[in-house]
PDB file of N, CA and C in Angstrom:
ATOM      1  N   LYS A 271       0.662  -1.183  -0.081  1.00  0.00           N
ATOM      2  CA  LYS A 271      -0.135  -0.094  -0.086  1.00  0.00           C
ATOM      3  C   LYS A 271       1.323   1.208   0.107  1.00  0.00           C
ATOM      4  N   VAL A 272       2.151   0.993   0.607  1.00  0.00           N
ATOM      5  CA  VAL A 272       2.502   2.360   1.034  1.00  0.00           C
ATOM      6  C   VAL A 272       3.315   2.829  -0.412  1.00  0.00           C
ATOM      7  N   LEU A 273       3.655   2.026  -1.208  1.00  0.00           N
ATOM      8  CA  LEU A 273       4.193   1.977  -2.869  1.00  0.00           C
ATOM      9  C   LEU A 273       3.205   3.002  -3.787  1.00  0.00           C
ATOM     10  N   GLU A 274       2.157   1.940  -3.539  1.00  0.00           N
ATOM     11  CA  GLU A 274       0.908   3.002  -4.247  1.00  0.00           C
ATOM     12  C   GLU A 274       0.907   4.514  -3.721  1.00  0.00           C
ATOM     13  N   VAL A 275       0.511   4.931  -2.568  1.00  0.00           N
ATOM     14  CA  VAL A 275       0.033   5.994  -2.210  1.00  0.00           C
ATOM     15  C   VAL A 275       1.682   6.744  -2.180  1.00  0.00           C
ATOM     16  N   SER A 276       3.056   6.721  -2.286  1.00  0.00           N
ATOM     17  CA  SER A 276       3.899   7.110  -2.670  1.00  0.00           C
ATOM     18  C   SER A 276       3.700   7.812  -3.898  1.00  0.00           C
ATOM     19  N   ALA A 277       3.613   6.477  -4.743  1.00  0.00           N
ATOM     20  CA  ALA A 277       3.693   7.053  -6.682  1.00  0.00           C
ATOM     21  C   ALA A 277       2.546   7.924  -6.815  1.00  0.00           C
ATOM     22  N   ALA A 278       1.478   7.554  -6.236  1.00  0.00           N
ATOM     23  CA  ALA A 278      -0.017   9.103  -6.534  1.00  0.00           C
ATOM     24  C   ALA A 278       0.612   9.975  -5.893  1.00  0.00           C
ATOM     25  N   SER A 279       1.457  10.145  -4.757  1.00  0.00           N
ATOM     26  CA  SER A 279       1.708  11.306  -4.323  1.00  0.00           C
ATOM     27  C   SER A 279       2.653  12.026  -5.654  1.00  0.00           C
ATOM     28  N   ILE A 280       3.373  11.419  -5.876  1.00  0.00           N
ATOM     29  CA  ILE A 280       5.038  11.762  -6.712  1.00  0.00           C
ATOM     30  C   ILE A 280       3.904  12.340  -8.265  1.00  0.00           C
ATOM     31  N   LEU A 281       2.926  11.739  -8.492  1.00  0.00           N
ATOM     32  CA  LEU A 281       2.379  11.933  -9.805  1.00  0.00           C
ATOM     33  C   LEU A 281       1.577  13.282  -9.517  1.00  0.00           C
ATOM     34  N   ALA A 282       0.856  13.210  -8.401  1.00  0.00           N
ATOM     35  CA  ALA A 282       0.016  14.348  -8.314  1.00  0.00           C
ATOM     36  C   ALA A 282       1.199  15.666  -8.261  1.00  0.00           C
ATOM     37  N   LYS A 283       2.190  15.466  -7.750  1.00  0.00           N
ATOM     38  CA  LYS A 283       3.181  16.763  -7.548  1.00  0.00           C
ATOM     39  C   LYS A 283       3.459  17.093  -9.057  1.00  0.00           C
ATOM     40  N   VAL A 284       4.007  16.265  -9.479  1.00  0.00           N
ATOM     41  CA  VAL A 284       4.472  15.878 -11.225  1.00  0.00           C
ATOM     42  C   VAL A 284       3.380  16.780 -11.950  1.00  0.00           C
ATOM     43  N   THR A 285       2.160  16.435 -12.017  1.00  0.00           N
ATOM     44  CA  THR A 285       0.815  17.011 -12.861  1.00  0.00           C
ATOM     45  C   THR A 285       0.887  18.396 -12.194  1.00  0.00           C
ATOM     46  N   ARG A 286       0.702  18.802 -10.798  1.00  0.00           N
ATOM     47  CA  ARG A 286       0.304  20.248 -10.341  1.00  0.00           C
ATOM     48  C   ARG A 286       1.314  21.456 -10.723  1.00  0.00           C
ATOM     49  N   ASP A 287       2.833  20.504 -10.912  1.00  0.00           N
ATOM     50  CA  ASP A 287       3.905  21.530 -11.375  1.00  0.00           C
ATOM     51  C   ASP A 287       3.330  21.848 -12.500  1.00  0.00           C
ATOM     52  N   ARG A 288       3.486  20.772 -13.604  1.00  0.00           N
ATOM     53  CA  ARG A 288       3.373  21.140 -14.794  1.00  0.00           C
ATOM     54  C   ARG A 288       2.353  21.817 -15.336  1.00  0.00           C
ATOM     55  N   GLU A 289       1.059  22.346 -14.366  1.00  0.00           N
ATOM     56  CA  GLU A 289      -0.153  22.939 -14.215  1.00  0.00           C
ATOM     57  C   GLU A 289       0.097  24.314 -14.303  1.00  0.00           C
ATOM     58  N   ILE A 290       1.044  24.290 -13.071  1.00  0.00           N
ATOM     59  CA  ILE A 290       1.265  25.836 -12.641  1.00  0.00           C
ATOM     60  C   ILE A 290       2.889  26.516 -13.686  1.00  0.00           C
ATOM     61  N   ILE A 291       3.288  25.426 -14.110  1.00  0.00           N
ATOM     62  CA  ILE A 291       4.229  26.115 -15.489  1.00  0.00           C
ATOM     63  C   ILE A 291       3.222  26.608 -16.572  1.00  0.00           C
ATOM     64  N   ALA A 292       2.501  26.032 -16.979  1.00  0.00           N
ATOM     65  CA  ALA A 292       1.557  26.418 -18.020  1.00  0.00           C
ATOM     66  C   ALA A 292       0.850  27.604 -17.611  1.00  0.00           C
ATOM     67  N   LEU A 293       0.758  27.937 -16.766  1.00  0.00           N
ATOM     68  CA  LEU A 293      -0.228  29.244 -16.234  1.00  0.00           C
ATOM     69  C   LEU A 293       1.028  30.167 -15.981  1.00  0.00           C
ATOM     70  N   ALA A 294       2.227  29.660 -15.931  1.00  0.00           N
ATOM     71  CA  ALA A 294       3.568  30.973 -16.240  1.00  0.00           C
ATOM     72  C   ALA A 294       3.131  31.875 -17.410  1.00  0.00           C
ATOM     73  N   GLU A 295       2.586  30.999 -18.296  1.00  0.00           N
ATOM     74  CA  GLU A 295       2.666  31.951 -19.732  1.00  0.00           C
ATOM     75  C   GLU A 295       1.798  33.240 -19.562  1.00  0.00           C
ATOM     76  N   THR A 296       0.391  32.359 -18.870  1.00  0.00           N
ATOM     77  CA  THR A 296      -0.617  33.553 -18.337  1.00  0.00           C
ATOM     78  C   THR A 296      -0.692  34.809 -17.472  1.00  0.00           C
ATOM     79  N   TYR A 297       0.586  34.512 -16.633  1.00  0.00           N
ATOM     80  CA  TYR A 297       0.902  35.087 -15.173  1.00  0.00           C
ATOM     81  C   TYR A 297       2.188  35.224 -15.447  1.00  0.00           C
ATOM     82  N   PRO A 298       2.754  36.090 -15.965  1.00  0.00           N
ATOM     83  CA  PRO A 298       4.218  35.901 -16.312  1.00  0.00           C
ATOM     84  C   PRO A 298       5.092  36.450 -15.283  1.00  0.00           C
ATOM     85  N   GLU A 299       4.180  37.735 -14.820  1.00  0.00           N
ATOM     86  CA  GLU A 299       4.998  38.386 -13.651  1.00  0.00           C
ATOM     87  C   GLU A 299       5.346  37.452 -12.361  1.00  0.00           C
ATOM     88  N   TYR A 300       4.770  36.615 -11.892  1.00  0.00           N
ATOM     89  CA  TYR A 300       5.045  35.665 -11.106  1.00  0.00           C
ATOM     90  C   TYR A 300       6.086  34.464 -10.885  1.00  0.00           C
ATOM     91  N   GLY A 301       6.831  34.679 -12.277  1.00  0.00           N
ATOM     92  CA  GLY A 301       7.836  33.498 -12.265  1.00  0.00           C
ATOM     93  C   GLY A 301       7.490  32.164 -11.958  1.00  0.00           C
ATOM     94  N   PHE A 302       6.329  31.848 -11.933  1.00  0.00           N
ATOM     95  CA  PHE A 302       5.705  30.284 -11.753  1.00  0.00           C
ATOM     96  C   PHE A 302       6.679  28.803 -12.022  1.00  0.00           C
ATOM     97  N   GLU A 303       7.397  29.707 -13.420  1.00  0.00           N
ATOM     98  CA  GLU A 303       8.061  28.664 -14.371  1.00  0.00           C
ATOM     99  C   GLU A 303       8.873  28.389 -13.577  1.00  0.00           C
ATOM    100  N   LYS A 304       9.607  29.080 -12.596  1.00  0.00           N
ATOM    101  CA  LYS A 304      10.766  28.735 -11.748  1.00  0.00           C
ATOM    102  C   LYS A 304      10.690  28.033 -10.515  1.00  0.00           C
ATOM    103  N   HIS A 305       9.454  28.933  -9.520  1.00  0.00           N
ATOM    104  CA  HIS A 305       9.276  28.519  -8.394  1.00  0.00           C
ATOM    105  C   HIS A 305       8.113  27.338  -8.078  1.00  0.00           C
ATOM    106  N   LYS A 306       7.352  27.678  -9.380  1.00  0.00           N
ATOM    107  CA  LYS A 306       5.711  26.204  -8.805  1.00  0.00           C
ATOM    108  C   LYS A 306       5.397  26.398  -7.927  1.00  0.00           C
ATOM    109  N   GLY A 307       4.963  28.034  -7.819  1.00  0.00           N
ATOM    110  CA  GLY A 307       3.909  28.161  -6.861  1.00  0.00           C
ATOM    111  C   GLY A 307       4.377  28.108  -5.506  1.00  0.00           C
ATOM    112  N   TYR A 308       5.328  27.794  -5.345  1.00  0.00           N
ATOM    113  CA  TYR A 308       5.951  27.389  -3.945  1.00  0.00           C
ATOM    114  C   TYR A 308       5.799  29.031  -3.496  1.00  0.00           C
ATOM    115  N   GLY A 309       6.304  29.099  -1.604  1.00  0.00           N
ATOM    116  CA  GLY A 309       6.610  30.218  -1.100  1.00  0.00           C
ATOM    117  C   GLY A 309       8.145  30.764  -1.240  1.00  0.00           C
ATOM    118  N   THR A 310       8.478  30.710  -2.179  1.00  0.00           N
ATOM    119  CA  THR A 310      10.082  31.006  -2.051  1.00  0.00           C
ATOM    120  C   THR A 310      10.260  32.643  -2.184  1.00  0.00           C
ATOM    121  N   LYS A 311      11.392  33.289  -2.106  1.00  0.00           N
ATOM    122  CA  LYS A 311      11.603  34.482  -1.470  1.00  0.00           C
ATOM    123  C   LYS A 311      10.717  35.224  -3.185  1.00  0.00           C
ATOM    124  N   ALA A 312      11.286  35.187  -4.116  1.00  0.00           N
ATOM    125  CA  ALA A 312      10.834  35.587  -5.308  1.00  0.00           C
ATOM    126  C   ALA A 312       9.658  35.432  -5.842  1.00  0.00           C
ATOM    127  N   HIS A 313       8.805  34.646  -5.138  1.00  0.00           N
ATOM    128  CA  HIS A 313       7.788  34.570  -5.285  1.00  0.00           C
ATOM    129  C   HIS A 313       6.841  35.272  -4.272  1.00  0.00           C
ATOM    130  N   ILE A 314       6.832  35.515  -3.042  1.00  0.00           N
ATOM    131  CA  ILE A 314       6.475  36.527  -2.118  1.00  0.00           C
ATOM    132  C   ILE A 314       7.032  38.117  -2.593  1.00  0.00           C
ATOM    133  N   GLU A 315       7.836  38.452  -3.477  1.00  0.00           N
ATOM    134  CA  GLU A 315       8.423  39.368  -3.837  1.00  0.00           C
ATOM    135  C   GLU A 315       7.547  39.742  -4.920  1.00  0.00           C
ATOM    136  N   ALA A 316       7.134  38.795  -5.699  1.00  0.00           N
ATOM    137  CA  ALA A 316       6.264  39.320  -7.042  1.00  0.00           C
ATOM    138  C   ALA A 316       4.607  39.138  -6.165  1.00  0.00           C
ATOM    139  N   LEU A 317       4.314  38.617  -5.025  1.00  0.00           N
ATOM    140  CA  LEU A 317       2.941  38.592  -4.395  1.00  0.00           C
ATOM    141  C   LEU A 317       2.718  40.480  -4.205  1.00  0.00           C
ATOM    142  N   VAL A 318       4.125  40.922  -3.372  1.00  0.00           N
ATOM    143  CA  VAL A 318       3.591  42.147  -3.182  1.00  0.00           C
ATOM    144  C   VAL A 318       4.005  43.070  -3.682  1.00  0.00           C
ATOM    145  N   LYS A 319       4.278  42.777  -4.975  1.00  0.00           N
ATOM    146  CA  LYS A 319       4.804  43.894  -5.559  1.00  0.00           C
ATOM    147  C   LYS A 319       3.406  43.650  -6.845  1.00  0.00           C
ATOM    148  N   HIS A 320       2.965  42.758  -6.750  1.00  0.00           N
ATOM    149  CA  HIS A 320       1.670  42.435  -8.217  1.00  0.00           C
ATOM    150  C   HIS A 320       0.354  42.510  -7.379  1.00  0.00           C
ATOM    151  N   GLY A 321       0.058  41.662  -6.336  1.00  0.00           N
ATOM    152  CA  GLY A 321      -0.976  41.720  -6.014  1.00  0.00           C
ATOM    153  C   GLY A 321      -1.257  39.792  -6.291  1.00  0.00           C
ATOM    154  N   ARG A 322      -2.637  39.306  -5.704  1.00  0.00           N
ATOM    155  CA  ARG A 322      -2.466  38.154  -6.247  1.00  0.00           C
ATOM    156  C   ARG A 322      -3.660  38.108  -7.618  1.00  0.00           C
ATOM    157  N   CYS A 323      -3.332  36.869  -8.097  1.00  0.00           N
ATOM    158  CA  CYS A 323      -3.677  36.438  -9.327  1.00  0.00           C
ATOM    159  C   CYS A 323      -4.965  35.522  -8.945  1.00  0.00           C
ATOM    160  N   PRO A 324      -5.878  35.107  -9.697  1.00  0.00           N
ATOM    161  CA  PRO A 324      -7.016  34.510  -9.507  1.00  0.00           C
ATOM    162  C   PRO A 324      -6.757  33.363  -9.226  1.00  0.00           C
ATOM    163  N   ILE A 325      -5.051  32.525  -9.437  1.00  0.00           N
ATOM    164  CA  ILE A 325      -4.847  31.005  -9.107  1.00  0.00           C
ATOM    165  C   ILE A 325      -3.945  31.086  -7.210  1.00  0.00           C
ATOM    166  N   HIS A 326      -4.210  32.223  -7.004  1.00  0.00           N
ATOM    167  CA  HIS A 326      -3.264  32.328  -5.932  1.00  0.00           C
ATOM    168  C   HIS A 326      -4.518  31.442  -4.787  1.00  0.00           C
ATOM    169  N   ARG A 327      -4.343  30.830  -3.466  1.00  0.00           N
ATOM    170  CA  ARG A 327      -4.690  30.866  -2.716  1.00  0.00           C
ATOM    171  C   ARG A 327      -4.983  31.956  -1.749  1.00  0.00           C
ATOM    172  N   ARG A 328      -6.262  31.738  -1.483  1.00  0.00           N
ATOM    173  CA  ARG A 328      -6.789  32.937  -0.866  1.00  0.00           C
ATOM    174  C   ARG A 328      -6.358  32.480   0.963  1.00  0.00           C
ATOM    175  N   THR A 329      -6.565  31.494   0.949  1.00  0.00           N
ATOM    176  CA  THR A 329      -5.788  30.865   2.579  1.00  0.00           C
ATOM    177  C   THR A 329      -4.606  30.898   2.937  1.00  0.00           C
ATOM    178  N   PHE A 330      -3.551  31.317   2.446  1.00  0.00           N
ATOM    179  CA  PHE A 330      -2.272  31.713   2.462  1.00  0.00           C
ATOM    180  C   PHE A 330      -1.915  32.991   2.659  1.00  0.00           C
ATOM    181  N   ARG A 331      -1.696  32.842   3.897  1.00  0.00           N
ATOM    182  CA  ARG A 331      -1.275  34.854   3.981  1.00  0.00           C
ATOM    183  C   ARG A 331       0.002  35.297   3.644  1.00  0.00           C
ATOM    184  N   VAL A 332       0.160  36.255   3.224  1.00  0.00           N
ATOM    185  CA  VAL A 332       1.690  36.702   3.120  1.00  0.00           C
ATOM    186  C   VAL A 332       1.671  38.355   3.738  1.00  0.00           C
ATOM    187  N   LYS A 333       2.427  38.609   4.779  1.00  0.00           N
ATOM    188  CA  LYS A 333       3.158  39.803   4.671  1.00  0.00           C
ATOM    189  C   LYS A 333       2.943  40.789   3.755  1.00  0.00           C
ATOM    190  N   GLY A 334       2.370  41.923   3.549  1.00  0.00           N
ATOM    191  CA  GLY A 334       2.496  42.883   2.915  1.00  0.00           C
ATOM    192  C   GLY A 334       1.446  42.989   1.733  1.00  0.00           C
ATOM    193  N   VAL A 335       0.895  41.762   1.939  1.00  0.00           N
ATOM    194  CA  VAL A 335       0.038  41.692   0.807  1.00  0.00           C
ATOM    195  C   VAL A 335      -1.628  41.457   1.293  1.00  0.00           C
ATOM    196  N   ASP A 336      -1.303  40.754   2.608  1.00  0.00           N
ATOM    197  CA  ASP A 336      -3.037  40.589   3.233  1.00  0.00           C
ATOM    198  C   ASP A 336      -2.688  41.304   4.064  1.00  0.00           C
ATOM    199  N   GLU A 337      -2.440  42.399   4.647  1.00  0.00           N
ATOM    200  CA  GLU A 337      -2.173  43.048   5.784  1.00  0.00           C
ATOM    201  C   GLU A 337      -3.259  44.532   5.401  1.00  0.00           C
ATOM    202  N   PRO A 338      -3.914  44.956   6.080  1.00  0.00           N
ATOM    203  CA  PRO A 338      -5.035  46.145   6.045  1.00  0.00           C
ATOM    204  C   PRO A 338      -4.191  47.398   6.079  1.00  0.00           C
ATOM    205  N   THR A 339      -4.672  48.216   5.188  1.00  0.00           N
ATOM    206  CA  THR A 339      -4.113  49.760   5.259  1.00  0.00           C
ATOM    207  C   THR A 339      -4.820  50.621   5.701  1.00  0.00           C
ATOM    208  N   LEU A 340      -4.332  51.611   5.863  1.00  0.00           N
ATOM    209  CA  LEU A 340      -5.359  52.923   6.096  1.00  0.00           C
ATOM    210  C   LEU A 340      -6.128  53.640   5.085  1.00  0.00           C
ATOM    211  N   PHE A 341      -5.176  53.486   4.063  1.00  0.00           N
ATOM    212  CA  PHE A 341      -5.773  54.239   2.540  1.00  0.00           C
ATOM    213  C   PHE A 341      -5.608  53.625   1.614  1.00  0.00           C
TER     214      PHE A 341
END
């Protein structure tokens, strides 16, 4: 059973990474082809600079993006 679960996990990650890389063409300013959506420094910086795009999870909080402002 462990082998099957491990294989499914790898397939899911590879599939997700491929989908994110394909989305890099639609949202080039985020650099998805480099970090595949993981919370790297470059990705966080792009979020702060550009805000969220429609594919970003709303449950993931990022300092500088999700903080309320006065104006």
